XYZ file of C-alpha atoms in Angstrom:
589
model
C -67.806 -16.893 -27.191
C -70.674 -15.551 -29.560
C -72.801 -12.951 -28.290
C -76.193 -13.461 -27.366
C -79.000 -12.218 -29.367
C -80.474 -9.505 -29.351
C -77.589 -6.754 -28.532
C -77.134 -3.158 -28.570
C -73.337 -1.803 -28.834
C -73.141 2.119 -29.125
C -70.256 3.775 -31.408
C -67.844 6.239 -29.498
C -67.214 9.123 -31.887
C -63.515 7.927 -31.848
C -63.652 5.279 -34.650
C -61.823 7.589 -37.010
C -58.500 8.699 -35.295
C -57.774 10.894 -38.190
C -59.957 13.102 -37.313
C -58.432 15.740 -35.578
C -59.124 17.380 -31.891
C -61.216 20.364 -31.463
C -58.564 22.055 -31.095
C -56.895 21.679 -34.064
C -60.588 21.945 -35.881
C -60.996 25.540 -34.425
C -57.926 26.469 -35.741
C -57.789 25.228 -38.601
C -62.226 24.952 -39.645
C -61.612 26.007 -43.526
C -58.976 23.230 -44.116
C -61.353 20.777 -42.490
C -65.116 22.302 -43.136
C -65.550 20.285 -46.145
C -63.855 16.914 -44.260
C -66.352 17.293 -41.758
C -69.527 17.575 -43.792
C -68.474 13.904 -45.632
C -68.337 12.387 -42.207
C -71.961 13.467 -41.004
C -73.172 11.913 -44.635
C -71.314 9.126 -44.073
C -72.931 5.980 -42.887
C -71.453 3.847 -40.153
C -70.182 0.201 -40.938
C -70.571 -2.013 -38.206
C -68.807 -4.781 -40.643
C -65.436 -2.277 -41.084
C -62.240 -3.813 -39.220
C -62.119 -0.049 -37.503
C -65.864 -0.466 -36.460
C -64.619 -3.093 -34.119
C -62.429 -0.983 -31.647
C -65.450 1.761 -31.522
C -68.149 -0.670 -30.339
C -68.819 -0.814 -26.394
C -72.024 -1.968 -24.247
C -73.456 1.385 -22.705
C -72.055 0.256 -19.346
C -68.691 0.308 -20.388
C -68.291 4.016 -21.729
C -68.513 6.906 -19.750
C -69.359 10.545 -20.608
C -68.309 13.734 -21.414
C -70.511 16.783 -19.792
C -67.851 19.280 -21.166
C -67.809 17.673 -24.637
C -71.086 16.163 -24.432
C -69.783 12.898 -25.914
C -69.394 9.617 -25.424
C -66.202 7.910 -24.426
C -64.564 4.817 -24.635
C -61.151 3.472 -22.824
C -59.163 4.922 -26.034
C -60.643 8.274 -25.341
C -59.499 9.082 -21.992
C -56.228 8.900 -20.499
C -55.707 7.279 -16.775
C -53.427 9.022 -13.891
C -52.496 7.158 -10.745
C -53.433 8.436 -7.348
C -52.155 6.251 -5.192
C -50.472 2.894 -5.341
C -51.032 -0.393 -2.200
C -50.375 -3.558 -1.864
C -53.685 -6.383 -2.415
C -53.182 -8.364 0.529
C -51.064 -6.209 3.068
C -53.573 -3.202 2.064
C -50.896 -0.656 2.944
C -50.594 2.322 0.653
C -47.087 3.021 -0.794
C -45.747 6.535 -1.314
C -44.744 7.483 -5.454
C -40.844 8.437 -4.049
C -40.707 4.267 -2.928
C -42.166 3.481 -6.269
C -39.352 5.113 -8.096
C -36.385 3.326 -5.734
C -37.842 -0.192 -4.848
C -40.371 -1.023 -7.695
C -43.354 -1.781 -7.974
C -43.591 -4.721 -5.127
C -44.371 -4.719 -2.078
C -41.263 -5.020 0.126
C -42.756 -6.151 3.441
C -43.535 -9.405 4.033
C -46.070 -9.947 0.981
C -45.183 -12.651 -1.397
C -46.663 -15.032 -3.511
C -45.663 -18.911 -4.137
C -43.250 -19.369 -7.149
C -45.522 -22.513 -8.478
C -48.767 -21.431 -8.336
C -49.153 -17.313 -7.614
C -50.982 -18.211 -4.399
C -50.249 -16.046 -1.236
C -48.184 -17.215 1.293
C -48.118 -17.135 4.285
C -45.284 -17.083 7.894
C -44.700 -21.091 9.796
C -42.683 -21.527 12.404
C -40.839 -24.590 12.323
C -41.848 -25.174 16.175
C -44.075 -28.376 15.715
C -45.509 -27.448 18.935
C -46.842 -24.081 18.727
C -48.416 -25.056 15.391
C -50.858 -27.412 17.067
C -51.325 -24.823 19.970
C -51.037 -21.624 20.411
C -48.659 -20.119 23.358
C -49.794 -18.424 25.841
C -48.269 -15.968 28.257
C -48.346 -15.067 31.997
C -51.117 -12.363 31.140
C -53.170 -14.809 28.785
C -52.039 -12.838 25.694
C -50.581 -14.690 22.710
C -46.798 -15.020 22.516
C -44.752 -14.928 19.423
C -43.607 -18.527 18.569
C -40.335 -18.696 18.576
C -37.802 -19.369 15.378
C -36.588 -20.513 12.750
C -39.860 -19.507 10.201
C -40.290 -20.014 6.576
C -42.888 -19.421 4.232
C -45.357 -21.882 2.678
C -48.012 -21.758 0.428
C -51.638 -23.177 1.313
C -52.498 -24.224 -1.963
C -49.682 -26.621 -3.262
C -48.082 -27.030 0.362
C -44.346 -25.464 -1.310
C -42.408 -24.079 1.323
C -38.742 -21.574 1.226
C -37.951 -25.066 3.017
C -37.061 -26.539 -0.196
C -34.782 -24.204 -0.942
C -32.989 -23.952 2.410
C -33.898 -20.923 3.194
C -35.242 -20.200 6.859
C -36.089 -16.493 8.811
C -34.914 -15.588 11.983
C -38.044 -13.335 12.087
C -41.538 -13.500 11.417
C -41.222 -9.872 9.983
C -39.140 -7.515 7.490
C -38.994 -11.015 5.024
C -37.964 -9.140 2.383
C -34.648 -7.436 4.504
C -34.038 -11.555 5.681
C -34.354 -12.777 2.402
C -32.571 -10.045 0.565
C -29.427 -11.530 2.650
C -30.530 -14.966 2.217
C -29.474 -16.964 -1.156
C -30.536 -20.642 -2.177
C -29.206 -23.138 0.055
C -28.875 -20.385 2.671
C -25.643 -18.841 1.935
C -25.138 -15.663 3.526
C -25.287 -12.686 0.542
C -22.689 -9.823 1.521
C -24.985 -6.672 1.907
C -24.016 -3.010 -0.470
C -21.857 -1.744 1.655
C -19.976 -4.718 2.605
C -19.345 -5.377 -1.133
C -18.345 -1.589 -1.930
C -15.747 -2.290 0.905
C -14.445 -5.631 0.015
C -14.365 -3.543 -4.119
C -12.354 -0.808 -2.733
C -10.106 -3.365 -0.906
C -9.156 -4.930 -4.082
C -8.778 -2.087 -6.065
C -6.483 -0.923 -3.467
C -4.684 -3.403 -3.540
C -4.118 -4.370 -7.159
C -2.294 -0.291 -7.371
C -0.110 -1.232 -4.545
C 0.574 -4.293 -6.691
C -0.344 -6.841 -3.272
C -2.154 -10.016 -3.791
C -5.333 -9.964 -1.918
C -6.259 -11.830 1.491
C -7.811 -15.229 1.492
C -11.216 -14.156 2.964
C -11.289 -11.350 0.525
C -10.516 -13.798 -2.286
C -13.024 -15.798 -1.682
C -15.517 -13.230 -2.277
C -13.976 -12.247 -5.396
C -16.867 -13.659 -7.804
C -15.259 -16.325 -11.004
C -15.019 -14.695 -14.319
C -15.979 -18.142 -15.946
C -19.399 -18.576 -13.340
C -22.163 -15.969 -14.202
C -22.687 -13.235 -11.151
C -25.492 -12.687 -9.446
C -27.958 -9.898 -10.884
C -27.664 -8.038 -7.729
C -23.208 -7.959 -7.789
C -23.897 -7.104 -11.349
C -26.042 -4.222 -11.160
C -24.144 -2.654 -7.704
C -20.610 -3.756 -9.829
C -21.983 -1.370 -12.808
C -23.715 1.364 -11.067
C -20.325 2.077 -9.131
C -18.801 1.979 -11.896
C -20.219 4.453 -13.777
C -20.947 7.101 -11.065
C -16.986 6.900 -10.555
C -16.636 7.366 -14.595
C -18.841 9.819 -13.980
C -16.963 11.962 -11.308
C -14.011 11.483 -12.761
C -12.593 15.419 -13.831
C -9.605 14.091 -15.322
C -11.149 12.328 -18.348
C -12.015 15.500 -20.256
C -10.252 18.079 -18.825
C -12.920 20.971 -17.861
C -15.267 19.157 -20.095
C -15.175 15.941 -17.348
C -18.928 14.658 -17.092
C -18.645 15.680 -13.186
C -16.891 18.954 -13.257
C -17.965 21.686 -10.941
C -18.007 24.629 -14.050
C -20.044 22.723 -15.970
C -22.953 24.801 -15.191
C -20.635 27.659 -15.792
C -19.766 26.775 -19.157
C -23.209 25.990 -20.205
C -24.259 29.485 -19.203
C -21.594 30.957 -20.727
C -22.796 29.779 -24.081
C -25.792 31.546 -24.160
C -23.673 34.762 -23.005
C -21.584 37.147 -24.770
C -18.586 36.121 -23.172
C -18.870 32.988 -24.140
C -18.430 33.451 -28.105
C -14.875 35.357 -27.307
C -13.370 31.725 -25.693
C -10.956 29.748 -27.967
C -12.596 26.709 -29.247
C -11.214 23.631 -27.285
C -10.824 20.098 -27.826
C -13.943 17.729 -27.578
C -14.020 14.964 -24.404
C -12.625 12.075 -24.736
C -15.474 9.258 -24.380
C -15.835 7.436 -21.400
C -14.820 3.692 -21.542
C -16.943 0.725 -20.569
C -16.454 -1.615 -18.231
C -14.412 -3.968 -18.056
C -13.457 -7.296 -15.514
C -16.207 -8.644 -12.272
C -15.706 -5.887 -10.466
C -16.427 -3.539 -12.507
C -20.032 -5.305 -13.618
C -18.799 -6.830 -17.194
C -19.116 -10.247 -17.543
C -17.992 -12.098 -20.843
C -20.140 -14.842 -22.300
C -18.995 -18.889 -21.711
C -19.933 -21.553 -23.502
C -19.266 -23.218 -20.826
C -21.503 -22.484 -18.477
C -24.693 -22.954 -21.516
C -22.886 -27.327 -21.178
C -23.648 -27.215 -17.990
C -26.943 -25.788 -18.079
C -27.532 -28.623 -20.978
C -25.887 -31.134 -18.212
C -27.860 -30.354 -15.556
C -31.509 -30.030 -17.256
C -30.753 -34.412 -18.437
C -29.810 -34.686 -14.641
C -32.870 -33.303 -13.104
C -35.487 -34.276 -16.147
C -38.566 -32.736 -16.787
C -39.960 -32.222 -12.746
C -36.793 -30.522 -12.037
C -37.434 -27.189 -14.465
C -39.852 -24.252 -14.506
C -42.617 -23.878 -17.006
C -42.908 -20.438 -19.332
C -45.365 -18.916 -16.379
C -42.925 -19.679 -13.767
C -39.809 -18.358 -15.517
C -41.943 -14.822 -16.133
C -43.304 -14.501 -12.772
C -39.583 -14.507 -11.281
C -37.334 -11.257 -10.393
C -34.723 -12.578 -13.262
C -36.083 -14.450 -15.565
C -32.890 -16.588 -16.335
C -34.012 -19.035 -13.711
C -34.413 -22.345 -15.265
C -34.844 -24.921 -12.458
C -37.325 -25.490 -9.771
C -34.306 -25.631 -7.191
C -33.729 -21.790 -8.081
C -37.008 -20.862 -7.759
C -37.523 -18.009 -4.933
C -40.779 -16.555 -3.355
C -42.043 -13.261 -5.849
C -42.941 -10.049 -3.925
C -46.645 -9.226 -4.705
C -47.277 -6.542 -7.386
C -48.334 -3.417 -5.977
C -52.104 -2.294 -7.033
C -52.927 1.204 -8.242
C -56.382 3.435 -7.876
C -56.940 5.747 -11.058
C -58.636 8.501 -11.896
C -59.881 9.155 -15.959
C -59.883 12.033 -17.844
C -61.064 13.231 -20.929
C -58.259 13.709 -23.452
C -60.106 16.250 -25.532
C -60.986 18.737 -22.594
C -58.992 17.196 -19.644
C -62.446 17.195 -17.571
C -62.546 14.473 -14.933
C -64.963 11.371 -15.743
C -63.922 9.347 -13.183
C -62.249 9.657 -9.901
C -61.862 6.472 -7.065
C -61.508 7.202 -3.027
C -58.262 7.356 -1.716
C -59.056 4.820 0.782
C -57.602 1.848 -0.093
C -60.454 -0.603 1.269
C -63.364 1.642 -0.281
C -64.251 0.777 -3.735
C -66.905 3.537 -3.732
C -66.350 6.860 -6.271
C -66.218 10.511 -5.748
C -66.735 11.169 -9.863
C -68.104 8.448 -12.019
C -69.655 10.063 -15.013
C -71.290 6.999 -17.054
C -73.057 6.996 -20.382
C -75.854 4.999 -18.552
C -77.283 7.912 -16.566
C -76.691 10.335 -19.721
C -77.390 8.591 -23.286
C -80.647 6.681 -23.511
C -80.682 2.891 -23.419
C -81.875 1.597 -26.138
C -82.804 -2.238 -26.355
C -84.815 -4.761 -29.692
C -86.832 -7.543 -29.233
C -88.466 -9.341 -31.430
C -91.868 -8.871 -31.453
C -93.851 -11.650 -30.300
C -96.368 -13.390 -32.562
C -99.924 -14.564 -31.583
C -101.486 -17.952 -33.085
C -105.077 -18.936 -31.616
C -105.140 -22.452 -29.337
C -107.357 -25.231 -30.010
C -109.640 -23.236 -27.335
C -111.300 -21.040 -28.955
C -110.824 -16.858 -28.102
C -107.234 -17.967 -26.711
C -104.127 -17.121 -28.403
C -100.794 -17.933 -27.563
C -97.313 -16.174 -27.760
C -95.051 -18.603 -30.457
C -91.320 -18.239 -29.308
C -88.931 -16.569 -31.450
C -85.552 -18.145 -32.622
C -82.986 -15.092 -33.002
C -80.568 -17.348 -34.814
C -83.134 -18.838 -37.442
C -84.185 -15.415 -39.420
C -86.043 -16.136 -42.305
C -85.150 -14.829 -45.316
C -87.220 -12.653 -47.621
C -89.821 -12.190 -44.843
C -91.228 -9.574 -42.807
C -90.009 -9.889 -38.979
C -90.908 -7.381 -36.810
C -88.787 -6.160 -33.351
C -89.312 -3.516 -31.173
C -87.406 -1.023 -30.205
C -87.398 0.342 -27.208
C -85.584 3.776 -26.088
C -85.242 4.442 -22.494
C -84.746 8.053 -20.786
C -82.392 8.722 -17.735
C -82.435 11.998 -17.977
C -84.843 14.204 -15.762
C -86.412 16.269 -18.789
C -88.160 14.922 -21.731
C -86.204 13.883 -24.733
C -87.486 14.202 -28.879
C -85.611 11.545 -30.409
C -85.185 10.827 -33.924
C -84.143 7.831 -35.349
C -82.610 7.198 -39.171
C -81.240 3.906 -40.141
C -80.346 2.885 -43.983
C -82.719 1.463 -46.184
C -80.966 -0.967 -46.926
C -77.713 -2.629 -44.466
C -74.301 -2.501 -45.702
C -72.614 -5.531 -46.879
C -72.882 -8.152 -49.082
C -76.283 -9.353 -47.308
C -78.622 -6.354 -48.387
C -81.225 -6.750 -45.862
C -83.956 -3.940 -45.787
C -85.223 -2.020 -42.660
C -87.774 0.450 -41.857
C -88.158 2.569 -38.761
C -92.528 2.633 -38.849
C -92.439 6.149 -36.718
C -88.707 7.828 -36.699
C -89.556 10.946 -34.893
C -91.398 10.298 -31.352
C -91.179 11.997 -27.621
C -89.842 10.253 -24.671
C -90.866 11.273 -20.691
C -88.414 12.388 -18.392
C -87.102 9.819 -15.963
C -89.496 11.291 -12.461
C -90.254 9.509 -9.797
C -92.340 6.501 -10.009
C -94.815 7.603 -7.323
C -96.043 10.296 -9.770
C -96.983 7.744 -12.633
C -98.850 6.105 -9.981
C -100.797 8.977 -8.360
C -101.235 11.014 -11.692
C -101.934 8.077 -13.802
C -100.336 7.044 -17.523
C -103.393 9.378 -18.744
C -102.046 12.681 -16.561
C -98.644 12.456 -17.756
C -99.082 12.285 -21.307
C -98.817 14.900 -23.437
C -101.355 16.374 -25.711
C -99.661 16.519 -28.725
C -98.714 12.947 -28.447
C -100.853 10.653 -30.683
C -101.905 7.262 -28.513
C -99.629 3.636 -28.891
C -100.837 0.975 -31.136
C -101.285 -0.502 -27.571
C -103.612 1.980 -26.047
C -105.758 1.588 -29.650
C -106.090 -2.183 -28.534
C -103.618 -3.886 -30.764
C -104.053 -7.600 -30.575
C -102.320 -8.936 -33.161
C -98.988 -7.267 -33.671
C -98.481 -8.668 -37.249
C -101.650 -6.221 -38.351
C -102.080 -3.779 -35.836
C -98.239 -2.404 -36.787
C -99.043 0.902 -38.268
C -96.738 3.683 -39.737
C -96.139 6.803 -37.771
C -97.631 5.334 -34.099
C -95.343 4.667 -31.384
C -95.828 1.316 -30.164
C -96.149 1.390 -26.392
C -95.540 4.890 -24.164
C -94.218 4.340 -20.448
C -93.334 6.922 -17.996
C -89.787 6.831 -19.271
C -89.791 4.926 -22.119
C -91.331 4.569 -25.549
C -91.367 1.520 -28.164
C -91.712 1.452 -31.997
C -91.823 -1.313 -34.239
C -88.769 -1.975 -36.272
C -89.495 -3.906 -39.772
C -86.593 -6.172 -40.691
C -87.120 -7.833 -44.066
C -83.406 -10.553 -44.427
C -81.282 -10.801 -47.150
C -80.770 -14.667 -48.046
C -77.078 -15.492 -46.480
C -76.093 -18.550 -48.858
C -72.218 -19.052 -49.277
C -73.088 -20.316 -52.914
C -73.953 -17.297 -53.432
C -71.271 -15.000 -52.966
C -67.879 -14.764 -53.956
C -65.094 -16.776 -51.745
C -68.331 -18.183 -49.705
C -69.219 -16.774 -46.217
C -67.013 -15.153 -44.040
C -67.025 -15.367 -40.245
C -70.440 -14.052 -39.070
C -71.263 -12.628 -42.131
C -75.054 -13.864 -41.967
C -75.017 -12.102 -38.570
C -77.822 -9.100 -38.913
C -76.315 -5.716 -37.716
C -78.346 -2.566 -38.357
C -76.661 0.607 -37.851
C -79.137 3.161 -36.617
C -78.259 7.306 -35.856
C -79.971 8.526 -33.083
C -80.384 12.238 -32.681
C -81.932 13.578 -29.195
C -83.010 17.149 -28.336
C -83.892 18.596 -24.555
C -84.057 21.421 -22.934
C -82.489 21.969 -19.397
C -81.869 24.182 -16.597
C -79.628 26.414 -16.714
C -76.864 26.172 -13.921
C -73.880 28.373 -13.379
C -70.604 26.229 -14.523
C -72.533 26.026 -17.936
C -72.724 30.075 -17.952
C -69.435 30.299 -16.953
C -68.436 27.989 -20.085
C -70.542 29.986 -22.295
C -68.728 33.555 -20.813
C -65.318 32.135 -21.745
C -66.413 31.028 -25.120
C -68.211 34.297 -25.663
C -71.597 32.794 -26.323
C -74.861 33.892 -24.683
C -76.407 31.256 -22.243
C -79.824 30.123 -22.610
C -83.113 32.511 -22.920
C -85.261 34.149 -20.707
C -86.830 31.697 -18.798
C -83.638 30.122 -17.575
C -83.401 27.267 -19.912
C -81.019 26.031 -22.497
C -81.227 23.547 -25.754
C -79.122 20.454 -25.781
C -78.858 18.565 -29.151
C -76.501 15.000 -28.931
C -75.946 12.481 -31.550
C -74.620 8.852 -31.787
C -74.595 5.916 -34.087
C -75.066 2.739 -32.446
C -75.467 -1.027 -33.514
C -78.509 -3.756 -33.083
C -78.165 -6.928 -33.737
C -80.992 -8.922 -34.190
C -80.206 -12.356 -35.078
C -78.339 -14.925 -37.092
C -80.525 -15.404 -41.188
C -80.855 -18.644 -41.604
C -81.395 -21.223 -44.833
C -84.269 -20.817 -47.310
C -86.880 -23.519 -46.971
C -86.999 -25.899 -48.976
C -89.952 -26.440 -51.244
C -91.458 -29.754 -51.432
């Protein structure tokens, strides 16, 4: 989508990563002194593939007070504080996280077809039309068999033959519950029925029928879950297993011994023995391994002509399930919802804390927010609007202004308007280059570069004092206050344009480049003729005081501020307007 003319987007100070930290600079300043200085004379270029990952609205970045910078989302680096579930709202402890996943396992899931929630039936036609009562008046449970359905599409665990004794714990039920509702053997009943045969195939026996039936087919694929409880015993046997290496077995008690005696004397005295021997890999079902069959990829071919296009899963589908071998809508099974997470954002340069979220799950409120909007003026162009006289005489009217029709080789004027949040007054200075970068030279011209901004007080004191009581003495009037009518002629050099309580405007002279793909070599690239001026803008302020920036100065070894309290701030940022889209020359005759 294109942007909208006019725009502002502000550079974060990131935009060359090989710049090092501060950290690195203080340590190493004479290696990098002469690095630095380039930089500073260096002029941005909005039109540089690297300018594109540095440029952010101001209500996107947040800020610094430690580093007195901007940042952006590369700059700081996120840390959960607590993880919940979006439509149970239940917060889930980090030690769950790390043994059940990231899903919720109550009874939160989400339809297979299309993500919607679902939500608990009971198949009692009855109590769906009306709701039970008891002998007290109080609801009563319905009673079984339930399922889950989905609201939006009307697909149901129906389909799949799967039904719940129990309204809740769905994920234990369905855990236990495969397609067509088979029965699936819980952990421990498969370590048992494992041991069993492994029992009984070193006492040479043949195993029972019942057990033999649960035996899974080395030519049918096994179930992820078989596979991954088949493996993990596996290994933790390998791995407690003393008789593989000798004293060197992966799970020998004087391991810890040995290491220890390593880093002792003792230790160099010892004979040097034999390496381990390394530990196999698995091998058979029951030990997780499970040999690929061309067979089974026929019958998957066989199958998908049987059941035609309605009968498989589209890309989305496939991705949103557990195991993403599922191919057909028959094996389709409800997904558990993905657990949310509230961070907080630090600064990576300082660690400082920019922004920090309540722990309460339903508050969406902030202990720490730190934004660039309450810290880094706002600035904002417009074009400035032009005056021709009515057929009434005395009466002019404003002529609107096409952003994406600039006319080349002609004066249009903007204004630019800088905005203070901060509660002390600001000197700003501006600096832009003469002429943009790019193959479209267009030419700009700040008319007063160097102006003072009020400090964002409250409104009730413009309105008491008066616009006339708040201004300064040293500040020269607006081209407004003068009585400027026309803007076209009343623009002068050196005069701020309007003055507000927190705010000041200046005229911005824009004189386009012509943009004609004739023109330039391999024609016109994608918004090319866009206009983007890169302007630095350099503020200075004095504030209070307070103690956590005297303690900063005490462990940096600096002295804090003067005599009456106060200390100088000085920040700087590049930041990018555009003003509109040049359009074609005219044509003459």
């Amino acid at each position: 989508m294109a942007q909208a003319f006019p725009y502002t987007f502000y550079s974060c100070p990131c935009v060359d990563t090989s710049t090092p930290s501060a950290r690195v600079r203080d340590k190493r300043s004479s290696q990098y002194s002469t690095h630095t200085k380039e930089e500073q004379d260096r002029t941005f270029d909005p039109r540089k593939s690297r300018s594109n990952f540095s440029l952010y609205p101001l209500e996107h970045l947040l800020y610094c007070e430690d580093c007195h910078q901007i940042r952006c989302p590369r700059c700081v680096s996120e840390e959960v504080i607590t993880w919940f579930c979006p439509s149970c709202l239940f917060e889930v402890p980090s030690s769950n996280i790390r043994s059940d996943g990231n899903r919720c396992m109550r009874s939160c899931y989400n339809c297979p077809v299309c993500t919607a929630p679902m939500v608990v039936n009971s198949l009692d036609s009855e109590n769906e039309r009306h709701v039970r009562l008891g002998e007290d008046g109080e609801a009563v449970q319905p009673p079984g068999p339930f399922y889950l359905a989905c609201p939006y599409c009307q697909w149901s665990t129906l389909e799949i033959g799967v039904e719940f004794e129990k309204p809740n714990n769905i994920s234990g039920q369905l855990a236990r519950l495969a397609n067509g509702g088979k029965t699936v053997p819980t952990l421990r009943e498969r370590e048992k029925a494992r041991d069993k045969r492994k029992e009984a195939e070193e006492l040479g026996k043949k195993p029972d029928e019942e057990e033999d039936e649960g035996t899974p087919d080395e030519d049918l694929p096994m179930d992820h879950d078989i596979r991954f409880s088949n493996l993990s015993a596996f290994y933790k046997s390998q791995l407690q297993t003393d008789t593989m290496g000798g004293d060197y077995g992966y799970g020998s008690s004087s391991t810890l011994s040995r290491i220890m005696s390593m880093y002792s004397g003792s230790g160099a005295k010892k004979s040097k023995k034999d390496r381990p021997s390394a530990m196999r890999e698995a091998f058979g079902s029951d030990e997780g391994f499970q040999v690929h069959n061309r067979s089974s990829e026929d019958e998957i071919i066989k199958r998908m002509r049987q059941l035609g296009w309605e009968g498989t899963i589209s890309p989305e589908q496939r991705q949103s399930q557990i195991h993403s071998d599922v191919r057909f809508a028959a094996d389709l099974r409800p997904v558990p919802t993905l657990l949310r997470t509230k961070r907080a954002k630090r600064c990576r340069t300082c660690r400082h804390i920019l922004a920090r979220p309540e722990t309460k799950i339903s508050s969406s409120r902030y202990k720490i927010k730190l934004l660039a909007l309450n810290n880094i003026p706002q600035i904002s162009v417009k074009a400035l609007p032009r005056q021709v006289e009515t057929s009434v005489p005395g009466i002019t009217a404003p002529v609107p202004f096409d952003y994406n029709k600039l006319q080349p080789f002609m004066a249009n004027h903007f204004i630019l308007t800088i905005r203070n949040p901060l509660f002390d007054p600001i000197h700003v200075t501006l600096a832009t280059p003469a002429i943009t970068p790019g193959r479209i030279q267009s030419k700009v011209t700040v008319l007063c570069p160097e102006f003072e901004v009020g400090a964002n007080t409250d409104v009730w004191d413009e309105a008491l004092t008066g616009p006339g009581a708040t201004q300064k003495k040293s500040q020269a009037p607006s081209s407004t206050e003068l009585g400027a009518s026309n803007p076209a002629t009343q623009a002068e050099a050196g005069k701020v344009w309007e003055r507000g309580r927190n705010w000041t405007s200046v005229v911005l002279e824009v004189v386009a480049d012509k943009a004609e793909p004739a023109d330039l070599e391999g024609g016109l690239d994608e918004d090319e003729d866009v206009l983007e001026i890169p302007m630095f803008v350099r503020i200075e302020y004095e504030t209070d005081l307070t103690d956590d920036i005297k303690e900063k100065d005490r462990e940096k070894g600096k002295e804090s501020g003067g005599a009456d309290g106060r200390v100088k701030r000085e920040e700087a940022f590049w930041c990018v307007l555009g003003a509109g889209r040049i359009g074609a020359l005219p044509k003459l005759g």
